[in-house]
Tab-separated table of C-alpha atoms in Angstrom:
chain	number	residue	atom	x	y	z
A	1	UNK	CA	0.000	0.000	0.000
A	2	UNK	CA	2.841	2.351	0.824
A	3	UNK	CA	4.497	1.513	-2.504
A	4	UNK	CA	1.253	2.253	-4.365
A	5	UNK	CA	0.870	5.535	-2.515
A	6	UNK	CA	4.453	6.528	-3.299
A	7	UNK	CA	4.013	5.760	-6.978
A	8	UNK	CA	0.713	7.655	-7.044
A	9	UNK	CA	2.342	10.727	-5.565
A	10	UNK	CA	5.237	10.477	-8.009
A	11	UNK	CA	2.969	10.270	-11.049
A	12	UNK	CA	0.830	13.092	-9.664
A	13	UNK	CA	3.917	15.305	-9.539
A	14	UNK	CA	5.033	14.312	-13.022
A	15	UNK	CA	1.750	14.439	-14.935
A	16	UNK	CA	-1.239	15.874	-13.063
A	17	UNK	CA	0.547	18.775	-11.406
A	18	UNK	CA	2.344	20.161	-14.516
A	19	UNK	CA	-0.799	19.604	-16.595
A	20	UNK	CA	-2.914	21.489	-14.083
A	21	UNK	CA	-0.444	24.375	-14.047
A	22	UNK	CA	-0.372	24.420	-17.840
A	23	UNK	CA	-4.161	24.634	-17.995
A	24	UNK	CA	-4.137	27.299	-15.295
A	25	UNK	CA	-1.767	29.484	-17.308
A	26	UNK	CA	-3.775	29.123	-20.535
A	27	UNK	CA	-7.070	29.902	-18.785
A	28	UNK	CA	-5.584	32.857	-16.912
A	29	UNK	CA	-4.202	34.412	-20.109
A	30	UNK	CA	-7.480	33.897	-21.970
A	31	UNK	CA	-9.551	35.340	-19.131
A	32	UNK	CA	-7.168	38.259	-18.731
A	33	UNK	CA	-7.749	39.226	-22.354
A	34	UNK	CA	-11.263	40.466	-21.545
A	35	UNK	CA	-10.415	43.069	-18.864
A	36	UNK	CA	-7.194	44.038	-20.643
A	37	UNK	CA	-8.995	44.916	-23.878
A	38	UNK	CA	-11.790	46.611	-21.934
A	39	UNK	CA	-9.334	48.719	-19.944
A	40	UNK	CA	-7.437	49.613	-23.082
A	41	UNK	CA	-10.647	50.841	-24.702
A	42	UNK	CA	-11.455	53.039	-21.717
A	43	UNK	CA	-7.981	54.516	-21.415
A	44	UNK	CA	-7.391	55.183	-25.095
A	45	UNK	CA	-9.916	56.634	-27.519
A	46	UNK	CA	-8.679	56.926	-31.120
A	47	UNK	CA	-4.882	56.780	-30.744
A	48	UNK	CA	-4.263	53.332	-32.233
A	49	UNK	CA	-0.442	53.210	-31.781
A	50	UNK	CA	-0.796	54.204	-28.127
A	51	UNK	CA	-3.632	51.720	-27.706
A	52	UNK	CA	-1.428	48.950	-29.059
A	53	UNK	CA	1.383	49.851	-26.656
A	54	UNK	CA	-1.005	49.953	-23.684
A	55	UNK	CA	-2.468	46.572	-24.665
A	56	UNK	CA	0.971	44.957	-24.956
A	57	UNK	CA	2.098	46.415	-21.621
A	58	UNK	CA	-1.032	45.148	-19.879
A	59	UNK	CA	-0.608	41.656	-21.306
A	60	UNK	CA	3.066	41.709	-20.289
A	61	UNK	CA	2.094	42.677	-16.743
A	62	UNK	CA	-0.416	39.812	-16.642
A	63	UNK	CA	2.161	37.293	-17.927
A	64	UNK	CA	4.761	38.403	-15.371
A	65	UNK	CA	2.205	38.262	-12.557
A	66	UNK	CA	1.124	34.740	-13.531
A	67	UNK	CA	4.739	33.570	-13.861
A	68	UNK	CA	5.746	35.037	-10.484
A	69	UNK	CA	2.660	33.719	-8.662
A	70	UNK	CA	3.004	30.161	-9.963
A	71	UNK	CA	6.786	30.054	-9.488
A	72	UNK	CA	6.718	31.385	-5.914
A	73	UNK	CA	3.445	30.076	-4.451
A	74	UNK	CA	2.518	27.001	-6.512
A	75	UNK	CA	5.783	25.433	-7.692
A	76	UNK	CA	7.906	27.002	-4.930
A	77	UNK	CA	10.841	26.932	-7.318
A	78	UNK	CA	13.630	29.517	-7.338
A	79	UNK	CA	13.374	32.341	-9.850
A	80	UNK	CA	16.974	31.620	-10.862
A	81	UNK	CA	15.566	28.793	-13.014
A	82	UNK	CA	14.636	31.411	-15.594
A	83	UNK	CA	17.748	33.515	-15.109
A	84	UNK	CA	16.583	36.084	-12.589
A	85	UNK	CA	19.332	37.047	-10.196
A	86	UNK	CA	22.106	36.319	-12.695
A	87	UNK	CA	24.776	39.006	-12.784
A	88	UNK	CA	25.391	38.310	-16.467
A	89	UNK	CA	21.806	38.912	-17.528
A	90	UNK	CA	22.602	42.185	-19.328
A	91	UNK	CA	25.452	40.482	-21.179
A	92	UNK	CA	23.189	37.611	-22.223
A	93	UNK	CA	20.515	40.064	-23.339
A	94	UNK	CA	23.065	42.014	-25.389
A	95	UNK	CA	24.408	38.851	-26.989
A	96	UNK	CA	20.853	37.885	-27.888
A	97	UNK	CA	20.184	41.266	-29.534
A	98	UNK	CA	23.387	40.981	-31.562
A	99	UNK	CA	22.555	37.399	-32.565
A	100	UNK	CA	18.995	38.256	-33.637
A	101	UNK	CA	20.165	41.298	-35.574
A	102	UNK	CA	22.935	39.261	-37.194
A	103	UNK	CA	20.568	36.513	-38.342
A	104	UNK	CA	18.179	38.954	-40.024
A	105	UNK	CA	21.062	40.974	-41.468
A	106	UNK	CA	22.559	37.849	-43.033
A	107	UNK	CA	19.158	36.966	-44.492
A	108	UNK	CA	18.698	40.452	-45.971
A	109	UNK	CA	22.278	40.306	-47.247
A	110	UNK	CA	21.434	37.172	-49.215
A	111	UNK	CA	18.372	38.923	-50.654
A	112	UNK	CA	20.476	41.941	-51.620
A	113	UNK	CA	23.083	39.760	-53.357
A	114	UNK	CA	20.299	38.012	-55.256
A	115	UNK	CA	18.941	41.414	-56.340
A	116	UNK	CA	15.655	40.963	-54.470
A	117	UNK	CA	16.100	43.622	-51.778
A	118	UNK	CA	16.561	47.331	-52.471
A	119	UNK	CA	16.080	50.581	-50.592
A	120	UNK	CA	14.276	53.381	-52.436
A	121	UNK	CA	14.427	56.137	-49.804
A	122	UNK	CA	15.184	56.945	-46.187
A	123	UNK	CA	13.783	59.335	-43.639
A	124	UNK	CA	11.551	58.656	-40.684
A	125	UNK	CA	9.325	59.991	-37.935
A	126	UNK	CA	11.172	59.642	-34.626
A	127	UNK	CA	8.020	59.190	-32.553
A	128	UNK	CA	6.688	56.546	-34.951
A	129	UNK	CA	10.001	54.678	-34.863
A	130	UNK	CA	10.103	54.829	-31.062
A	131	UNK	CA	6.547	53.489	-30.871
A	132	UNK	CA	7.381	50.646	-33.266
A	133	UNK	CA	10.474	49.645	-31.270
A	134	UNK	CA	8.498	49.740	-28.020
A	135	UNK	CA	5.645	47.648	-29.418
A	136	UNK	CA	8.028	45.049	-30.852
A	137	UNK	CA	10.097	44.883	-27.661
A	138	UNK	CA	7.129	44.535	-25.307
A	139	UNK	CA	5.514	41.964	-27.607
A	140	UNK	CA	8.706	39.889	-27.682
A	141	UNK	CA	9.061	40.089	-23.895
A	142	UNK	CA	5.432	39.027	-23.411
A	143	UNK	CA	5.802	36.080	-25.782
A	144	UNK	CA	8.980	34.923	-24.069
A	145	UNK	CA	7.384	35.000	-20.622
A	146	UNK	CA	4.334	33.149	-21.932
A	147	UNK	CA	5.906	30.583	-24.265
A	148	UNK	CA	9.307	30.018	-22.635
A	149	UNK	CA	9.191	30.997	-18.940
A	150	UNK	CA	5.725	29.510	-18.403
A	151	UNK	CA	4.423	27.045	-21.006
A	152	UNK	CA	7.757	25.579	-22.079
A	153	UNK	CA	8.841	24.736	-18.526
A	154	UNK	CA	5.551	23.008	-17.762
A	155	UNK	CA	5.539	20.941	-20.954
A	156	UNK	CA	9.213	20.094	-20.422
A	157	UNK	CA	8.329	18.447	-17.098
A	158	UNK	CA	5.932	16.170	-18.976
A	159	UNK	CA	7.673	15.489	-22.291
A	160	UNK	CA	11.299	16.477	-21.799
A	161	UNK	CA	13.159	19.184	-23.689
A	162	UNK	CA	12.681	17.750	-27.197
A	163	UNK	CA	8.965	17.163	-26.755
A	164	UNK	CA	8.533	20.646	-25.309
A	165	UNK	CA	10.439	22.221	-28.212
A	166	UNK	CA	8.158	20.517	-30.729
A	167	UNK	CA	4.902	21.463	-29.010
A	168	UNK	CA	5.793	25.022	-28.015
A	169	UNK	CA	7.326	25.789	-31.421
A	170	UNK	CA	4.043	24.922	-33.130
A	171	UNK	CA	1.994	26.713	-30.476
A	172	UNK	CA	4.146	29.786	-31.043
A	173	UNK	CA	3.604	29.512	-34.796
A	174	UNK	CA	-0.111	28.893	-34.347
A	175	UNK	CA	-0.460	32.066	-32.296
A	176	UNK	CA	0.346	33.989	-35.515
A	177	UNK	CA	-2.304	32.278	-37.660
A	178	UNK	CA	-4.584	35.325	-37.507
A	179	UNK	CA	-1.852	37.668	-38.701
A	180	UNK	CA	-2.253	39.222	-42.169
A	181	UNK	CA	-1.145	37.023	-45.104
A	182	UNK	CA	-0.666	33.998	-42.845
A	183	UNK	CA	-0.469	30.636	-44.642
A	184	UNK	CA	0.476	27.076	-43.767
A	185	UNK	CA	3.983	27.711	-45.102
A	186	UNK	CA	4.386	30.784	-42.880
A	187	UNK	CA	3.212	28.732	-39.907
A	188	UNK	CA	5.726	25.991	-40.644
A	189	UNK	CA	8.553	28.506	-41.079
A	190	UNK	CA	7.598	30.253	-37.832
A	191	UNK	CA	7.739	26.891	-36.072
A	192	UNK	CA	11.443	26.708	-37.011
A	193	UNK	CA	11.958	30.172	-35.501
A	194	UNK	CA	10.003	29.125	-32.416
A	195	UNK	CA	12.267	26.090	-32.033
A	196	UNK	CA	15.327	28.367	-32.159
A	197	UNK	CA	13.863	30.507	-29.363
A	198	UNK	CA	13.220	27.380	-27.268
A	199	UNK	CA	16.776	26.163	-27.855
A	200	UNK	CA	18.182	29.554	-26.861
A	201	UNK	CA	16.288	29.237	-23.580
A	202	UNK	CA	17.517	25.671	-23.022
A	203	UNK	CA	21.127	26.553	-23.813
A	204	UNK	CA	21.315	29.204	-21.082
A	205	UNK	CA	18.332	28.300	-18.888
A	206	UNK	CA	17.692	32.021	-18.864
A	207	UNK	CA	15.025	34.315	-20.276
A	208	UNK	CA	17.565	37.019	-21.144
A	209	UNK	CA	19.349	35.558	-24.180
A	210	UNK	CA	16.154	34.478	-25.930
A	211	UNK	CA	14.425	37.801	-25.179
A	212	UNK	CA	17.343	39.730	-26.665
A	213	UNK	CA	17.344	37.377	-29.654
A	214	UNK	CA	13.613	37.905	-30.205
A	215	UNK	CA	13.818	41.698	-29.878
A	216	UNK	CA	16.889	41.963	-32.120
A	217	UNK	CA	15.183	39.762	-34.706
A	218	UNK	CA	11.917	41.769	-34.806
A	219	UNK	CA	13.363	45.279	-34.564
A	220	UNK	CA	16.023	44.739	-37.223
A	221	UNK	CA	13.557	43.090	-39.584
A	222	UNK	CA	10.793	45.692	-39.255
A	223	UNK	CA	12.452	48.956	-38.207
A	224	UNK	CA	15.981	48.719	-39.644
A	225	UNK	CA	15.280	46.964	-42.967
A	226	UNK	CA	11.643	48.013	-43.434
A	227	UNK	CA	10.273	44.500	-43.977
A	228	UNK	CA	6.990	43.037	-42.709
A	229	UNK	CA	7.291	41.162	-39.436
A	230	UNK	CA	4.776	38.309	-39.244
A	231	UNK	CA	2.594	40.018	-41.836
A	232	UNK	CA	2.601	43.423	-40.151
A	233	UNK	CA	4.266	46.475	-41.690
A	234	UNK	CA	5.576	49.002	-39.159
A	235	UNK	CA	7.319	52.404	-39.414
A	236	UNK	CA	10.936	51.954	-40.444
A	237	UNK	CA	14.150	53.838	-41.048
A	238	UNK	CA	14.020	53.131	-44.785
A	239	UNK	CA	11.481	52.436	-47.506
A	240	UNK	CA	12.458	49.066	-48.928
A	241	UNK	CA	11.179	46.687	-51.577
A	242	UNK	CA	11.500	42.916	-51.504
A	243	UNK	CA	10.903	40.986	-54.718
A	244	UNK	CA	11.711	37.449	-55.780
A	245	UNK	CA	9.937	34.095	-55.319
A	246	UNK	CA	7.593	33.976	-52.317
A	247	UNK	CA	9.101	30.623	-51.371
A	248	UNK	CA	12.417	32.334	-50.623
A	249	UNK	CA	11.238	35.806	-49.551
A	250	UNK	CA	8.035	34.996	-47.661
A	251	UNK	CA	5.863	37.257	-49.785
A	252	UNK	CA	3.648	39.786	-48.003
A	253	UNK	CA	4.014	37.936	-44.690
A	254	UNK	CA	7.707	38.780	-44.586
A	255	UNK	CA	10.988	36.828	-44.530
A	256	UNK	CA	9.861	34.772	-41.522
A	257	UNK	CA	7.624	32.775	-43.886
A	258	UNK	CA	10.463	31.954	-46.279
A	259	UNK	CA	12.471	28.813	-46.882
A	260	UNK	CA	15.608	30.920	-46.543
A	261	UNK	CA	14.636	31.901	-42.994
A	262	UNK	CA	13.837	28.267	-42.178
A	263	UNK	CA	17.312	27.225	-43.336
A	264	UNK	CA	18.994	29.920	-41.227
A	265	UNK	CA	16.839	28.907	-38.245
A	266	UNK	CA	17.795	25.256	-38.740
A	267	UNK	CA	21.511	26.070	-38.847
A	268	UNK	CA	21.230	28.286	-35.749
A	269	UNK	CA	19.225	25.614	-33.981
A	270	UNK	CA	21.870	22.965	-34.629
A	271	UNK	CA	24.542	25.226	-33.113
A	272	UNK	CA	22.363	25.787	-30.043
A	273	UNK	CA	21.734	22.034	-29.723
A	274	UNK	CA	25.476	21.412	-29.593
A	275	UNK	CA	25.941	24.192	-27.047
A	276	UNK	CA	23.064	22.984	-24.850
A	277	UNK	CA	24.286	19.376	-25.004
A	278	UNK	CA	27.770	20.385	-23.907
A	279	UNK	CA	26.321	22.412	-21.019
A	280	UNK	CA	24.123	19.445	-20.030
A	281	UNK	CA	20.973	21.578	-19.890
A	282	UNK	CA	18.771	19.191	-21.896
A	283	UNK	CA	16.135	17.305	-19.894
A	284	UNK	CA	15.192	13.811	-21.039
A	285	UNK	CA	11.598	12.601	-21.159
A	286	UNK	CA	11.996	10.361	-18.117
A	287	UNK	CA	10.222	12.573	-15.608
A	288	UNK	CA	13.480	13.560	-13.936
A	289	UNK	CA	13.241	16.945	-12.245
A	290	UNK	CA	16.343	18.939	-13.110
A	291	UNK	CA	15.434	21.907	-10.921
A	292	UNK	CA	18.425	21.576	-8.615
A	293	UNK	CA	20.906	21.078	-11.450
A	294	UNK	CA	19.625	24.071	-13.436
A	295	UNK	CA	19.447	26.298	-10.379
A	296	UNK	CA	22.957	25.290	-9.380
A	297	UNK	CA	24.311	26.121	-12.840
A	298	UNK	CA	22.660	29.540	-12.838
A	299	UNK	CA	24.027	30.267	-9.401
A	300	UNK	CA	27.526	29.326	-10.552
A	301	UNK	CA	27.295	31.570	-13.638
A	302	UNK	CA	25.697	34.427	-11.713
């Protein structure tokens, strides 16, 4: 009887508890959407850019509150698991920004060499550019808290790192299905990008590198090079034109929907897999809780 009770408690920890937390997060985010949108409508009348910023900030606040509450009061796990308290967090964030900017720059460089990318003019509205950067940054931070700090960790406890990468990558891609010009090919290509973000989190066990990567990726793509980001065109430093086959350029959705971006994501992902494997930060699908090991590593690198 004691053996049965022990096994029951063990399986409850491995399956029921993470599943319940996963459902709690999803329900909380969905329910929070109602008051967030209502509050945004009351605070902002006709200023759409400001309304978008307020909405993103409110959703970010909700995501952080949910993450902190579950981590501290439900899981009772140290915040260092996601990189908080690390002294090198600014360095990791900076490296992520450089990496994200470099990946998009290399992609645009290939387009330019092929004769598909050209700039027709420059000149910009400073306030519009600042708003675009803020919206992209807050959106990236919100998505990283939701998909990596919350959902990924819960799924990883059930299916291991590789299973979590697969599921969260497609959930991340599916969250962009309602974006303009979205297609099945754009969803598949975004899943590759989502996998890269998951691997960046695994490699460092920190939210900072992947957040910098995400922000650098979005801001350079939309603001620096003037290309659509996930189907959305934002104010940019230049007026650019991207031609060429949609398969390789992503069409009106932007480069994220292209085969070229998928190839770059695959190559980056393989490098991150090697790095994560060497650091021993990959969790197998055997139900083993690596909390202590991850926390210890973050404390050592702090």
